[in-house]
Short mmCIF file of C-alpha atoms and ligand atoms in Angstrom, two decimals:
data_model
loop_
_atom_site.label_atom_id
_atom_site.label_comp_id
_atom_site.label_asym_id
_atom_site.label_seq_id
_atom_site.Cartn_x
_atom_site.Cartn_y
_atom_site.Cartn_z
CA MET V 782 4.42 3.07 -12.78
CA ASP V 783 5.20 -0.33 -13.35
CA VAL V 784 8.33 0.37 -15.82
CA GLU V 785 9.60 -3.35 -15.20
CA LYS V 786 5.95 -4.77 -16.44
CA LEU V 787 6.51 -2.68 -19.49
CA PHE V 788 9.66 -4.90 -20.14
CA ASP V 789 7.83 -7.90 -19.16
CA LEU V 790 5.32 -7.39 -22.01
CA ASN V 791 8.17 -6.87 -24.57
CA GLN V 792 10.28 -9.54 -23.90
CA ASN V 793 13.10 -8.36 -26.30
CA VAL V 794 12.97 -4.94 -25.90
CA GLU V 795 16.53 -3.65 -23.96
CA GLY V 796 14.99 -0.16 -24.13
CA ILE V 797 12.30 2.80 -24.79
CA LEU V 798 13.05 5.72 -26.25
CA ILE V 799 10.19 8.44 -26.11
CA TYR V 800 10.52 11.22 -28.38
CA ASN V 801 8.51 14.62 -27.50
CA GLY V 802 8.49 16.12 -31.08
CA GLY V 803 7.35 19.93 -31.79
CA GLU V 804 3.93 21.45 -31.22
CA SER V 805 2.20 19.31 -33.46
CA SER V 806 3.36 15.60 -32.32
CA ASN V 807 4.21 16.06 -28.47
CA ASP V 808 3.57 12.83 -26.96
CA PRO V 809 2.34 12.89 -23.61
CA SER V 810 4.49 9.31 -22.51
CA PHE V 811 7.32 11.25 -22.44
CA PHE V 812 5.62 13.23 -19.45
CA TYR V 813 4.48 9.57 -18.12
CA PHE V 814 7.81 8.55 -17.62
CA THR V 815 9.86 12.17 -16.92
CA GLN V 816 6.78 13.50 -14.52
CA LEU V 817 8.19 16.68 -15.49
CA THR V 818 5.54 19.34 -14.81
CA ARG V 819 7.12 21.95 -16.39
CA GLY V 820 8.43 22.93 -19.60
CA LEU V 821 7.89 22.22 -23.35
CA PHE V 822 10.81 19.60 -23.91
CA GLU V 823 10.41 19.83 -28.11
CA GLY V 824 12.65 17.78 -29.32
CA SER V 825 13.78 16.14 -26.44
CA TYR V 826 13.68 12.00 -25.54
CA ALA V 827 13.30 10.03 -22.83
CA PHE V 828 15.87 6.90 -22.69
CA VAL V 829 13.93 4.26 -20.56
CA THR V 830 15.65 0.82 -19.28
CA ARG V 831 14.62 -1.37 -16.57
CA LYS V 832 17.01 0.18 -14.31
CA ASN V 833 17.44 3.97 -15.65
CA LEU V 834 15.50 7.23 -16.91
CA LYS V 835 17.25 9.44 -18.39
CA VAL V 836 16.08 12.80 -20.13
CA ILE V 837 17.98 13.64 -23.36
CA THR V 838 16.84 17.43 -23.84
CA SER V 839 18.55 20.93 -25.49
CA GLN V 840 20.18 23.89 -23.72
CA LEU V 841 16.56 25.35 -23.90
CA GLU V 842 14.97 23.24 -21.49
CA GLU V 843 17.88 22.22 -19.65
CA GLU V 844 16.76 25.06 -16.33
CA THR V 845 13.61 23.34 -16.50
CA ALA V 846 15.08 19.70 -16.38
CA ARG V 847 17.24 20.09 -13.61
CA SER V 848 14.93 21.55 -11.27
CA GLU V 849 13.46 18.03 -10.70
CA ASP V 850 15.09 14.72 -9.61
CA LEU V 851 16.18 13.05 -13.12
CA ASP V 852 19.22 12.13 -15.00
CA VAL V 853 19.46 15.14 -17.59
CA GLU V 854 21.97 14.85 -20.81
CA VAL V 855 21.81 17.75 -22.54
CA PHE V 856 22.72 18.68 -26.46
CA SER V 857 23.71 22.10 -27.99
CA SER V 858 23.73 20.92 -31.44
CA GLY V 859 21.58 18.15 -33.29
CA LYS V 860 25.20 16.53 -33.66
CA GLU V 861 25.37 16.10 -30.08
CA ARG V 862 22.26 15.13 -29.84
CA ASP V 863 22.60 12.16 -32.17
CA GLN V 864 25.65 11.30 -30.51
CA LEU V 865 24.16 10.94 -27.34
CA LEU V 866 21.77 9.14 -28.54
CA LYS V 867 23.93 6.43 -30.52
CA GLU V 868 26.10 6.47 -26.62
CA PHE V 869 23.03 5.27 -24.50
CA THR V 870 21.38 2.91 -27.08
CA LYS V 871 24.76 1.14 -27.56
CA GLY V 872 24.38 -2.63 -27.81
CA ILE V 873 20.79 -2.43 -28.14
CA THR V 874 19.30 -4.44 -31.06
CA PHE V 875 15.37 -4.15 -30.10
CA LEU V 876 15.24 -0.82 -29.35
CA GLY V 877 11.21 0.33 -28.08
CA ILE V 878 9.55 3.00 -29.86
CA ASN V 879 5.42 4.42 -28.99
CA PHE V 880 4.80 4.62 -32.75
CA SER V 881 1.51 6.45 -32.25
CA GLY V 882 2.96 9.27 -30.17
CA LEU V 883 5.59 10.15 -32.66
CA SER V 884 4.92 11.44 -36.73
CA HIS V 885 5.86 9.56 -39.42
CA THR V 886 8.87 11.82 -40.09
CA ASP V 887 9.85 11.57 -37.18
CA TYR V 888 10.05 8.25 -37.09
CA LEU V 889 12.26 8.01 -40.82
CA SER V 890 14.70 10.58 -38.76
CA LEU V 891 15.11 8.10 -35.86
CA LYS V 892 15.70 5.53 -38.20
CA ASP V 893 18.49 7.23 -39.86
CA LYS V 894 19.95 8.15 -36.91
CA LEU V 895 20.03 4.78 -35.51
CA PRO V 896 20.17 2.54 -38.59
CA ASP V 897 21.86 -0.50 -36.24
CA LYS V 898 18.32 -0.93 -34.66
CA GLU V 899 15.32 -2.69 -34.74
CA LEU V 900 12.39 -0.11 -33.74
CA VAL V 901 9.74 -2.39 -32.05
CA ASP V 902 6.62 -0.30 -31.39
CA VAL V 903 5.54 -0.67 -27.31
CA GLY V 904 2.96 2.20 -27.89
CA GLU V 905 0.02 -0.57 -26.75
CA SER V 906 1.94 -1.45 -23.77
CA ILE V 907 2.28 2.28 -22.51
CA ALA V 908 -0.85 3.09 -22.95
CA SER V 909 -2.48 0.05 -20.84
CA LEU V 910 0.17 0.83 -18.37
CA ARG V 911 -0.87 4.55 -18.06
CA GLN V 912 -4.89 3.36 -17.65
CA ILE V 913 -3.67 2.74 -14.04
CA LYS V 914 -2.96 5.58 -11.94
CA SER V 915 -0.40 5.58 -9.46
CA GLU V 916 -0.93 7.41 -6.14
CA ARG V 917 0.84 10.41 -7.82
CA GLU V 918 -0.64 10.45 -10.66
CA ILE V 919 -4.45 10.33 -8.56
CA THR V 920 -3.45 13.23 -6.30
CA LYS V 921 -2.60 15.32 -9.43
CA LEU V 922 -6.27 14.43 -11.22
CA LYS V 923 -7.83 15.14 -7.78
CA GLU V 924 -6.58 18.47 -7.79
CA ALA V 925 -7.63 18.77 -11.30
CA ALA V 926 -10.86 17.91 -10.43
CA ARG V 927 -10.84 20.14 -7.13
CA ILE V 928 -9.80 23.00 -9.90
CA VAL V 929 -12.70 22.39 -11.99
CA SER V 930 -15.43 21.79 -9.38
CA LYS V 931 -14.67 25.47 -8.21
CA ALA V 932 -14.75 26.82 -11.40
CA GLY V 933 -17.99 25.15 -11.51
CA GLU V 934 -19.53 26.59 -8.76
CA GLU V 935 -18.98 30.03 -9.86
CA ILE V 936 -21.35 29.27 -12.66
CA PRO V 937 -24.93 29.93 -11.87
CA GLY V 938 -23.63 33.59 -10.51
CA MET V 939 -22.04 34.10 -14.30
CA LEU V 940 -25.64 33.64 -15.95
CA LYS V 941 -27.04 37.21 -16.67
CA GLU V 942 -29.01 38.09 -20.02
CA GLY V 943 -27.57 38.79 -23.08
CA LEU V 944 -23.92 37.05 -21.95
CA THR V 945 -22.56 35.28 -25.03
CA GLU V 946 -21.27 31.67 -25.12
CA GLY V 947 -18.02 32.68 -25.87
CA GLU V 948 -17.64 35.25 -22.79
CA LEU V 949 -18.99 32.29 -20.70
CA ALA V 950 -16.47 29.99 -21.91
CA ALA V 951 -13.43 33.14 -21.23
CA ARG V 952 -14.96 33.16 -17.86
CA VAL V 953 -15.19 29.64 -16.72
CA ASN V 954 -11.36 29.30 -18.40
CA TYR V 955 -10.52 32.19 -16.33
CA GLU V 956 -11.96 31.10 -12.83
CA MET V 957 -9.83 27.69 -13.57
CA MET V 958 -6.96 29.12 -14.18
CA LYS V 959 -7.53 31.49 -10.98
CA ASN V 960 -7.85 28.49 -9.08
CA GLY V 961 -4.72 26.75 -9.84
CA ALA V 962 -5.06 25.61 -13.23
CA SER V 963 -2.02 25.77 -15.92
CA SER V 964 -4.68 25.73 -18.67
CA PRO V 965 -8.36 24.22 -19.73
CA SER V 966 -7.34 20.75 -20.40
CA PHE V 967 -9.68 21.11 -23.61
CA ASP V 968 -11.65 24.33 -25.27
CA THR V 969 -14.62 25.08 -23.04
CA ILE V 970 -17.88 24.41 -24.30
CA ALA V 971 -20.84 26.78 -23.31
CA ALA V 972 -24.16 26.41 -25.32
CA PHE V 973 -27.09 28.38 -24.60
CA GLY V 974 -30.94 26.43 -25.78
CA PRO V 975 -30.75 24.99 -29.25
CA ASP V 976 -27.03 24.67 -29.13
CA ALA V 977 -26.88 22.46 -26.18
CA ALA V 978 -28.33 19.97 -28.38
CA GLU V 979 -24.90 19.33 -30.04
CA PRO V 980 -22.84 16.97 -27.73
CA HIS V 981 -19.41 18.76 -29.07
CA PHE V 982 -21.09 22.15 -29.99
CA SER V 983 -17.93 24.78 -30.43
CA GLY V 984 -17.39 28.54 -31.44
CA GLY V 985 -20.62 29.88 -30.68
CA ASN V 986 -21.81 33.28 -30.09
CA ARG V 987 -25.59 33.42 -29.39
CA LYS V 988 -26.89 35.33 -26.26
CA LEU V 989 -28.29 34.22 -23.61
CA LYS V 990 -31.91 34.58 -22.90
CA ARG V 991 -34.65 33.35 -20.44
CA GLY V 992 -35.60 30.16 -21.14
CA ASP V 993 -32.40 29.16 -22.17
CA VAL V 994 -30.58 25.48 -20.83
CA VAL V 995 -27.22 26.37 -20.59
CA LEU V 996 -24.54 23.23 -20.88
CA VAL V 997 -20.75 23.97 -20.10
CA ASP V 998 -18.28 21.13 -20.80
CA PHE V 999 -15.01 22.00 -19.41
CA GLY V 1000 -11.79 20.86 -17.78
CA ALA V 1001 -8.55 21.76 -16.25
CA LYS V 1002 -5.05 20.64 -16.54
CA TYR V 1003 -2.71 20.53 -13.26
CA GLU V 1004 0.43 19.56 -13.48
CA ARG V 1005 -0.20 18.17 -17.42
CA TYR V 1006 -3.36 15.82 -15.93
CA CYS V 1007 -7.02 16.81 -17.01
CA SER V 1008 -10.35 16.73 -15.63
CA ASP V 1009 -13.26 16.83 -17.26
CA MET V 1010 -16.68 18.00 -15.82
CA THR V 1011 -20.22 18.67 -17.74
CA ARG V 1012 -22.44 20.93 -15.60
CA THR V 1013 -26.24 21.79 -16.97
CA TYR V 1014 -27.94 25.10 -15.38
CA PHE V 1015 -31.26 26.50 -16.26
CA PHE V 1016 -31.74 30.51 -17.10
CA GLY V 1017 -35.77 30.54 -15.87
CA LYS V 1018 -37.80 27.78 -15.13
CA PRO V 1019 -37.79 25.08 -17.78
CA ASP V 1020 -40.67 23.50 -19.12
CA LYS V 1021 -41.47 19.92 -18.33
CA GLU V 1022 -39.66 17.99 -20.82
CA MET V 1023 -36.43 19.77 -20.14
CA HIS V 1024 -37.40 19.11 -16.46
CA ASP V 1025 -37.76 15.74 -17.06
CA MET V 1026 -34.91 15.01 -19.56
CA TYR V 1027 -32.70 16.58 -16.23
CA GLU V 1028 -33.90 14.38 -13.94
CA THR V 1029 -33.36 11.43 -16.19
CA VAL V 1030 -30.08 12.11 -17.24
CA LEU V 1031 -29.21 13.08 -13.20
CA GLU V 1032 -30.76 9.30 -12.53
CA ALA V 1033 -29.14 7.86 -15.17
CA GLN V 1034 -25.67 9.20 -14.07
CA SER V 1035 -26.30 7.82 -10.44
CA ALA V 1036 -26.94 4.35 -12.13
CA GLY V 1037 -23.91 4.15 -14.28
CA ILE V 1038 -22.09 5.50 -11.03
CA LYS V 1039 -23.57 2.75 -8.96
CA ALA V 1040 -22.47 0.38 -11.39
CA ILE V 1041 -18.72 0.90 -11.56
CA LYS V 1042 -16.19 -1.22 -9.71
CA SER V 1043 -12.84 -3.07 -10.43
CA GLY V 1044 -13.38 -6.07 -12.52
CA GLN V 1045 -16.75 -4.83 -14.08
CA ASN V 1046 -17.31 -4.69 -17.97
CA GLY V 1047 -17.37 -0.99 -19.03
CA LYS V 1048 -20.61 -2.05 -21.45
CA VAL V 1049 -22.09 -3.24 -18.40
CA VAL V 1050 -21.89 0.27 -16.73
CA ASP V 1051 -23.01 1.75 -19.85
CA GLY V 1052 -25.96 -0.66 -20.16
CA ALA V 1053 -27.11 0.37 -16.06
CA SER V 1054 -26.95 4.18 -17.12
CA ARG V 1055 -28.31 3.81 -20.97
CA LYS V 1056 -31.39 1.46 -19.42
CA VAL V 1057 -32.51 4.47 -17.37
CA ILE V 1058 -32.95 6.76 -20.28
CA ASP V 1059 -34.13 3.92 -22.81
CA SER V 1060 -37.04 3.22 -20.45
CA SER V 1061 -37.92 7.07 -20.29
CA LYS V 1062 -39.74 9.08 -23.24
CA PHE V 1063 -36.15 10.29 -24.20
CA LYS V 1064 -35.40 6.14 -25.59
CA GLY V 1065 -32.81 6.32 -28.04
CA LYS V 1066 -31.68 9.96 -27.12
CA PHE V 1067 -28.32 9.30 -25.60
CA ILE V 1068 -26.34 9.01 -28.71
CA HIS V 1069 -22.64 8.59 -27.31
CA GLY V 1070 -20.22 6.42 -25.07
CA LEU V 1071 -21.17 6.59 -20.93
CA GLY V 1072 -17.60 8.00 -20.61
CA HIS V 1073 -13.90 7.47 -21.42
CA GLY V 1074 -10.58 7.35 -19.11
CA ILE V 1075 -8.91 10.77 -18.18
CA GLY V 1076 -5.38 11.06 -17.51
CA LEU V 1077 -2.30 13.04 -19.34
CA ASN V 1078 -5.24 13.19 -22.06
CA VAL V 1079 -8.38 14.03 -21.68
CA HIS V 1080 -9.20 11.28 -23.96
CA ASP V 1081 -6.82 8.32 -22.34
CA HIS V 1082 -8.63 5.67 -23.20
CA PRO V 1083 -12.14 3.85 -23.83
CA ALA V 1084 -13.85 2.98 -20.40
CA LEU V 1085 -17.47 2.86 -20.73
CA SER V 1086 -19.21 2.44 -24.25
CA PRO V 1087 -22.11 0.16 -25.80
CA LEU V 1088 -19.73 -1.23 -27.90
CA THR V 1089 -16.18 -2.29 -26.05
CA ASP V 1090 -15.67 -4.73 -23.72
CA PHE V 1091 -12.80 -2.97 -21.46
CA TYR V 1092 -12.86 -3.99 -17.76
CA LEU V 1093 -12.32 -1.65 -15.19
CA ARG V 1094 -9.47 -1.88 -12.70
CA GLU V 1095 -8.59 -0.08 -9.31
CA ASN V 1096 -7.18 3.22 -9.79
CA MET V 1097 -8.23 3.99 -13.42
CA VAL V 1098 -9.83 7.35 -13.40
CA VAL V 1099 -13.46 7.68 -16.11
CA THR V 1100 -15.62 9.97 -16.67
CA VAL V 1101 -19.33 9.59 -16.17
CA GLU V 1102 -21.32 11.61 -18.88
CA PRO V 1103 -24.94 10.45 -19.75
CA GLY V 1104 -26.64 13.00 -22.06
CA VAL V 1105 -29.74 13.40 -23.85
CA TYR V 1106 -29.89 15.87 -26.71
CA ILE V 1107 -33.36 17.21 -28.74
CA PRO V 1108 -32.66 18.46 -32.04
CA LYS V 1109 -33.41 22.45 -32.42
CA LYS V 1110 -34.67 22.41 -28.78
CA GLY V 1111 -31.91 21.47 -26.40
CA GLY V 1112 -29.79 19.26 -24.57
CA VAL V 1113 -28.49 18.01 -21.03
CA ARG V 1114 -25.43 16.12 -20.02
CA ILE V 1115 -24.27 15.91 -16.53
CA GLU V 1116 -20.56 14.94 -16.31
CA ASP V 1117 -18.34 13.69 -13.41
CA ASP V 1118 -14.84 12.15 -12.79
CA VAL V 1119 -14.63 8.81 -10.78
CA VAL V 1120 -11.62 6.99 -9.48
CA VAL V 1121 -12.04 3.20 -9.80
CA THR V 1122 -11.87 1.37 -6.66
CA LYS V 1123 -11.71 -2.12 -5.45
CA ASN V 1124 -15.79 -2.36 -4.41
CA GLY V 1125 -17.11 0.67 -6.26
CA GLY V 1126 -16.33 4.14 -7.40
CA GLN V 1127 -14.92 7.45 -5.84
CA VAL V 1128 -16.35 10.32 -7.38
CA ILE V 1129 -13.67 13.32 -7.15
CA THR V 1130 -15.56 15.85 -8.86
CA SER V 1131 -18.04 18.19 -6.39
CA ALA V 1132 -19.83 20.97 -7.93
CA PRO V 1133 -23.62 20.27 -7.22
CA ARG V 1134 -25.62 18.01 -9.51
CA GLU V 1135 -29.25 18.70 -8.50
CA LEU V 1136 -31.34 20.87 -11.04
CA GLN V 1137 -30.71 24.75 -10.65
CA ILE V 1138 -32.82 27.07 -11.98
CA VAL V 1139 -31.13 30.56 -11.76
MN1 MN G 1677 -15.91 13.68 -20.90
#
């Protein structure tokens, strides 16, 4: 993590204060700077300068904070907290804040606590810093990818006539947590038959029956870092259209992965994949972007889309997930996580990709 660069990009900013609010306004950037792997840290602050990082937290989190090699300041009342904030930011006029990470109410309250500061939005600089992963972050992302892949390998064995979508999602979540995930990184999508035609299907209780396509989109969180993978299976032999759909999506995915390298425009990667689908009988049925960045958020940053000029750089981690959807019939999506390297991409999710009939 290049904190120096953050200050170089915001020359007048002398310190950055990141507030991690409650359940509804958590700021993952708090965990980006602190790399704290456990704990909630509600109502806590990270104070970042060129040379230092301080965690300002309540007694509730003291144990957890002190378990890592960090400079920790603990308050036992709101008054003490406000005192600490004043003390650490003393002499600073321009204080960097992540506007997109705190609620408007929290912003107003911060202004009230520190009336002599100019609060400057450094959110975009933090976001661009977060796009390039450090070695430590890549290790965590690879572990999250290993866990999701392990669970993926178990899915064919779970498919039984009468199993509901909800049951399958629960079993996938169980496998991920059994293998070391702290939680799923988002609500697992399990969609059978026509439900697979909805890219973001949720909350289904359809029962699995012979001839159904099974689409599962799931991710694991490991030390707060997310993986995101989709696999599509056939419960019984698919008809020709579904079979061709699968082979087309798989080919499109390979073309996308092949086009990844540092310096490449994400639009070009999307195009390489989209071309495969649009030159087949499934033309126009790939209705979303090819992929997004992953990290502390499952949708960490834009990456691969026909609408965005976004240049890939070494150590970004992105998903590649083409899909084809036919309303009322079904859909196929195949998604993997890829680390951008100098000359290509390293796929870090490993569950089998080839067509599987259960
Ligand atoms: Mn995804």
